[in-house]
CSV table of N, CA, C and O in Angstrom, one decimal:
chain,number,residue,atom,x,y,z
A,1,MET,N,-3.9,70.4,-47.6
A,1,MET,CA,-2.5,70.6,-46.9
A,1,MET,C,-1.2,69.6,-47.2
A,1,MET,O,-1.8,68.4,-47.2
A,2,LYS,N,-0.3,70.1,-47.2
A,2,LYS,CA,0.8,69.0,-47.6
A,2,LYS,C,1.5,68.3,-46.2
A,2,LYS,O,1.7,68.4,-45.2
A,3,LYS,N,1.9,66.8,-46.5
A,3,LYS,CA,2.6,66.2,-45.5
A,3,LYS,C,4.1,66.1,-46.0
A,3,LYS,O,4.5,66.6,-46.8
A,4,TYR,N,4.7,66.6,-44.7
A,4,TYR,CA,5.9,66.0,-44.9
A,4,TYR,C,6.3,64.4,-44.1
A,4,TYR,O,6.0,64.2,-43.6
A,5,VAL,N,7.6,64.2,-44.7
A,5,VAL,CA,8.2,62.9,-44.7
A,5,VAL,C,9.6,63.5,-43.9
A,5,VAL,O,11.0,63.9,-43.8
A,6,CYS,N,9.7,62.1,-42.4
A,6,CYS,CA,10.9,62.8,-41.9
A,6,CYS,C,12.3,62.1,-42.6
A,6,CYS,O,11.5,60.8,-42.9
A,7,ASP,N,13.5,62.7,-42.5
A,7,ASP,CA,14.2,61.9,-43.8
A,7,ASP,C,14.9,60.9,-42.7
A,7,ASP,O,15.6,60.1,-43.3
A,8,VAL,N,14.9,60.8,-41.5
A,8,VAL,CA,16.0,60.0,-40.7
A,8,VAL,C,14.8,58.6,-40.4
A,8,VAL,O,15.5,57.8,-40.7
A,9,CYS,N,13.7,58.8,-40.4
A,9,CYS,CA,13.0,57.4,-40.2
A,9,CYS,C,11.6,57.1,-40.6
A,9,CYS,O,11.3,55.8,-41.0
A,10,GLY,N,11.0,58.4,-41.8
A,10,GLY,CA,10.2,58.2,-43.0
A,10,GLY,C,9.0,58.2,-42.4
A,10,GLY,O,7.7,58.0,-42.8
A,11,TYR,N,8.9,58.5,-41.2
A,11,TYR,CA,7.5,58.9,-40.8
A,11,TYR,C,6.9,60.4,-41.2
A,11,TYR,O,7.5,60.8,-41.5
A,12,ILE,N,5.5,59.9,-41.8
A,12,ILE,CA,4.9,61.2,-42.2
A,12,ILE,C,4.0,61.8,-41.5
A,12,ILE,O,3.3,61.1,-40.7
A,13,TYR,N,4.4,63.3,-41.3
A,13,TYR,CA,3.3,64.1,-40.5
A,13,TYR,C,2.0,64.6,-41.5
A,13,TYR,O,2.0,64.7,-42.5
A,14,ASP,N,0.9,63.8,-41.5
A,14,ASP,CA,0.1,64.3,-42.2
A,14,ASP,C,-0.7,65.1,-41.1
A,14,ASP,O,-1.6,64.7,-40.2
A,15,PRO,N,-0.9,66.6,-41.6
A,15,PRO,CA,-1.9,67.6,-41.1
A,15,PRO,C,-3.4,67.4,-41.0
A,15,PRO,O,-3.9,67.6,-40.1
A,16,ALA,N,-4.1,66.4,-41.8
A,16,ALA,CA,-5.0,65.9,-41.4
A,16,ALA,C,-5.7,65.3,-39.9
A,16,ALA,O,-6.4,64.9,-39.5
A,17,VAL,N,-4.2,64.8,-39.8
A,17,VAL,CA,-4.1,63.5,-38.5
A,17,VAL,C,-3.4,64.5,-37.0
A,17,VAL,O,-4.0,64.6,-35.8
A,18,GLY,N,-2.7,65.7,-37.2
A,18,GLY,CA,-2.3,66.0,-36.4
A,18,GLY,C,-1.2,65.1,-35.9
A,18,GLY,O,-0.6,64.3,-36.2
A,19,ASP,N,-0.7,65.3,-34.1
A,19,ASP,CA,0.1,64.5,-33.4
A,19,ASP,C,-0.5,64.7,-32.2
A,19,ASP,O,-0.3,65.7,-31.2
A,20,PRO,N,-1.1,63.5,-32.0
A,20,PRO,CA,-2.1,63.7,-31.0
A,20,PRO,C,-1.6,63.1,-29.3
A,20,PRO,O,-2.2,64.2,-28.3
A,21,ASP,N,-0.5,62.6,-29.6
A,21,ASP,CA,0.1,62.3,-28.4
A,21,ASP,C,1.3,63.8,-28.2
A,21,ASP,O,1.8,63.6,-26.8
A,22,ALA,N,1.1,64.7,-28.8
A,22,ALA,CA,1.8,66.2,-28.5
A,22,ALA,C,0.7,67.0,-28.9
A,22,ALA,O,1.3,68.0,-27.9
A,23,LYS,N,0.1,66.9,-28.7
A,23,LYS,CA,-1.9,67.3,-28.3
A,23,LYS,C,-1.3,68.6,-29.8
A,23,LYS,O,-1.7,69.7,-29.6
A,24,ILE,N,-0.8,67.9,-30.5
A,24,ILE,CA,-0.9,68.8,-32.3
A,24,ILE,C,-2.3,68.5,-32.7
A,24,ILE,O,-2.4,67.7,-32.9
A,25,ALA,N,-3.2,69.3,-33.3
A,25,ALA,CA,-4.5,68.9,-33.4
A,25,ALA,C,-4.6,69.0,-34.6
A,25,ALA,O,-3.9,69.7,-35.5
A,26,ALA,N,-6.0,67.8,-35.4
A,26,ALA,CA,-5.9,67.4,-36.4
A,26,ALA,C,-6.3,68.9,-37.0
A,26,ALA,O,-6.8,70.2,-36.8
A,27,GLY,N,-5.4,69.0,-38.3
A,27,GLY,CA,-5.7,70.2,-39.2
A,27,GLY,C,-4.7,70.7,-39.2
A,27,GLY,O,-4.9,72.5,-40.0
A,28,THR,N,-3.2,71.0,-37.9
A,28,THR,CA,-2.7,71.9,-38.0
A,28,THR,C,-1.5,71.5,-39.4
A,28,THR,O,-1.1,70.3,-39.5
A,29,SER,N,-0.8,72.9,-40.0
A,29,SER,CA,-0.3,72.4,-41.0
A,29,SER,C,1.0,72.4,-40.3
A,29,SER,O,1.2,72.9,-39.6
A,30,PHE,N,1.9,71.3,-41.3
A,30,PHE,CA,3.5,71.5,-40.7
A,30,PHE,C,4.3,73.1,-40.4
A,30,PHE,O,5.0,72.8,-39.3
A,31,GLU,N,4.0,73.6,-41.0
A,31,GLU,CA,4.4,75.2,-40.9
A,31,GLU,C,4.1,75.7,-39.8
A,31,GLU,O,4.6,76.2,-39.0
A,32,ALA,N,2.9,75.2,-39.2
A,32,ALA,CA,2.3,75.7,-38.0
A,32,ALA,C,3.0,75.7,-36.6
A,32,ALA,O,2.3,75.8,-35.4
A,33,LEU,N,3.3,74.0,-37.0
A,33,LEU,CA,4.0,73.2,-35.6
A,33,LEU,C,4.8,74.3,-34.9
A,33,LEU,O,5.4,75.1,-35.3
A,34,PRO,N,4.8,74.3,-33.6
A,34,PRO,CA,5.9,74.5,-32.7
A,34,PRO,C,7.5,74.4,-33.4
A,34,PRO,O,7.9,73.5,-33.8
A,35,ASP,N,8.4,75.7,-33.3
A,35,ASP,CA,9.3,75.0,-33.7
A,35,ASP,C,10.6,74.1,-33.1
A,35,ASP,O,11.1,73.4,-33.5
A,36,ASP,N,10.2,73.1,-31.7
A,36,ASP,CA,10.5,73.0,-30.5
A,36,ASP,C,10.0,70.9,-31.1
A,36,ASP,O,10.4,70.2,-30.3
A,37,TRP,N,9.0,71.0,-32.2
A,37,TRP,CA,8.1,70.1,-32.4
A,37,TRP,C,9.1,69.0,-33.0
A,37,TRP,O,10.0,69.2,-33.4
A,38,ILE,N,9.3,67.9,-32.6
A,38,ILE,CA,10.2,66.7,-32.7
A,38,ILE,C,9.1,65.4,-33.3
A,38,ILE,O,7.9,65.3,-32.6
A,39,CYS,N,9.9,64.9,-33.9
A,39,CYS,CA,8.8,63.4,-34.5
A,39,CYS,C,8.6,62.8,-33.5
A,39,CYS,O,9.6,62.2,-32.8
A,40,PRO,N,7.5,61.9,-33.2
A,40,PRO,CA,7.1,61.0,-32.9
A,40,PRO,C,7.7,60.2,-32.6
A,40,PRO,O,8.1,58.9,-31.2
A,41,VAL,N,8.2,59.2,-33.7
A,41,VAL,CA,9.1,58.0,-33.9
A,41,VAL,C,10.6,58.0,-33.4
A,41,VAL,O,10.9,57.4,-32.8
A,42,CYS,N,11.4,59.0,-33.9
A,42,CYS,CA,12.5,58.9,-33.5
A,42,CYS,C,13.2,60.4,-32.8
A,42,CYS,O,14.7,59.6,-32.6
A,43,GLY,N,12.5,60.8,-32.8
A,43,GLY,CA,13.0,62.1,-32.4
A,43,GLY,C,13.4,63.5,-33.2
A,43,GLY,O,14.6,64.3,-32.2
A,44,ALA,N,13.5,62.9,-34.3
A,44,ALA,CA,14.4,64.4,-35.0
A,44,ALA,C,13.9,65.5,-35.2
A,44,ALA,O,12.4,65.6,-34.8
A,45,ASP,N,14.5,66.7,-35.1
A,45,ASP,CA,13.7,68.2,-35.0
A,45,ASP,C,13.7,68.5,-36.6
A,45,ASP,O,12.9,67.6,-37.6
A,46,LYS,N,12.5,69.4,-36.4
A,46,LYS,CA,11.3,69.8,-37.8
A,46,LYS,C,12.0,69.6,-38.7
A,46,LYS,O,11.6,69.8,-40.0
A,47,GLY,N,13.5,70.5,-38.8
A,47,GLY,CA,14.3,70.5,-39.8
A,47,GLY,C,14.7,69.4,-40.9
A,47,GLY,O,15.7,69.4,-41.8
A,48,SER,N,15.0,67.7,-39.5
A,48,SER,CA,14.8,67.1,-40.4
A,48,SER,C,13.8,66.2,-41.3
A,48,SER,O,13.4,65.0,-42.2
A,49,PHE,N,12.3,66.9,-41.6
A,49,PHE,CA,11.7,67.1,-42.5
A,49,PHE,C,11.7,67.5,-44.4
A,49,PHE,O,12.3,68.8,-43.7
A,50,SER,N,11.2,66.8,-44.5
A,50,SER,CA,11.2,67.4,-45.9
A,50,SER,C,9.9,67.4,-46.7
A,50,SER,O,9.0,66.6,-46.0
A,51,LEU,N,9.1,67.7,-47.8
A,51,LEU,CA,7.6,67.9,-48.4
A,51,LEU,C,7.5,66.4,-49.2
A,51,LEU,O,8.8,65.4,-49.8
A,52,ALA,N,6.8,65.7,-48.3
A,52,ALA,CA,6.3,64.1,-49.0
A,52,ALA,C,6.3,64.4,-50.5
A,52,ALA,O,5.6,65.0,-51.2
A,53,ASP,N,6.5,63.4,-50.8
A,53,ASP,CA,6.1,62.9,-52.8
A,53,ASP,C,4.4,63.3,-52.5
A,53,ASP,O,3.9,62.6,-52.0
């Protein structure tokens, strides 16, 4: 699965880890995140992420 980076703060969403604080299970792809999911570091919306290199 592909990793995505927050263009605002540099946080990397890694599907292998998920987002435990938001109750997003490991193995959840970025595309499968809820539309209202936000960056756990800076609060940017999902549209502020791009594919990590």
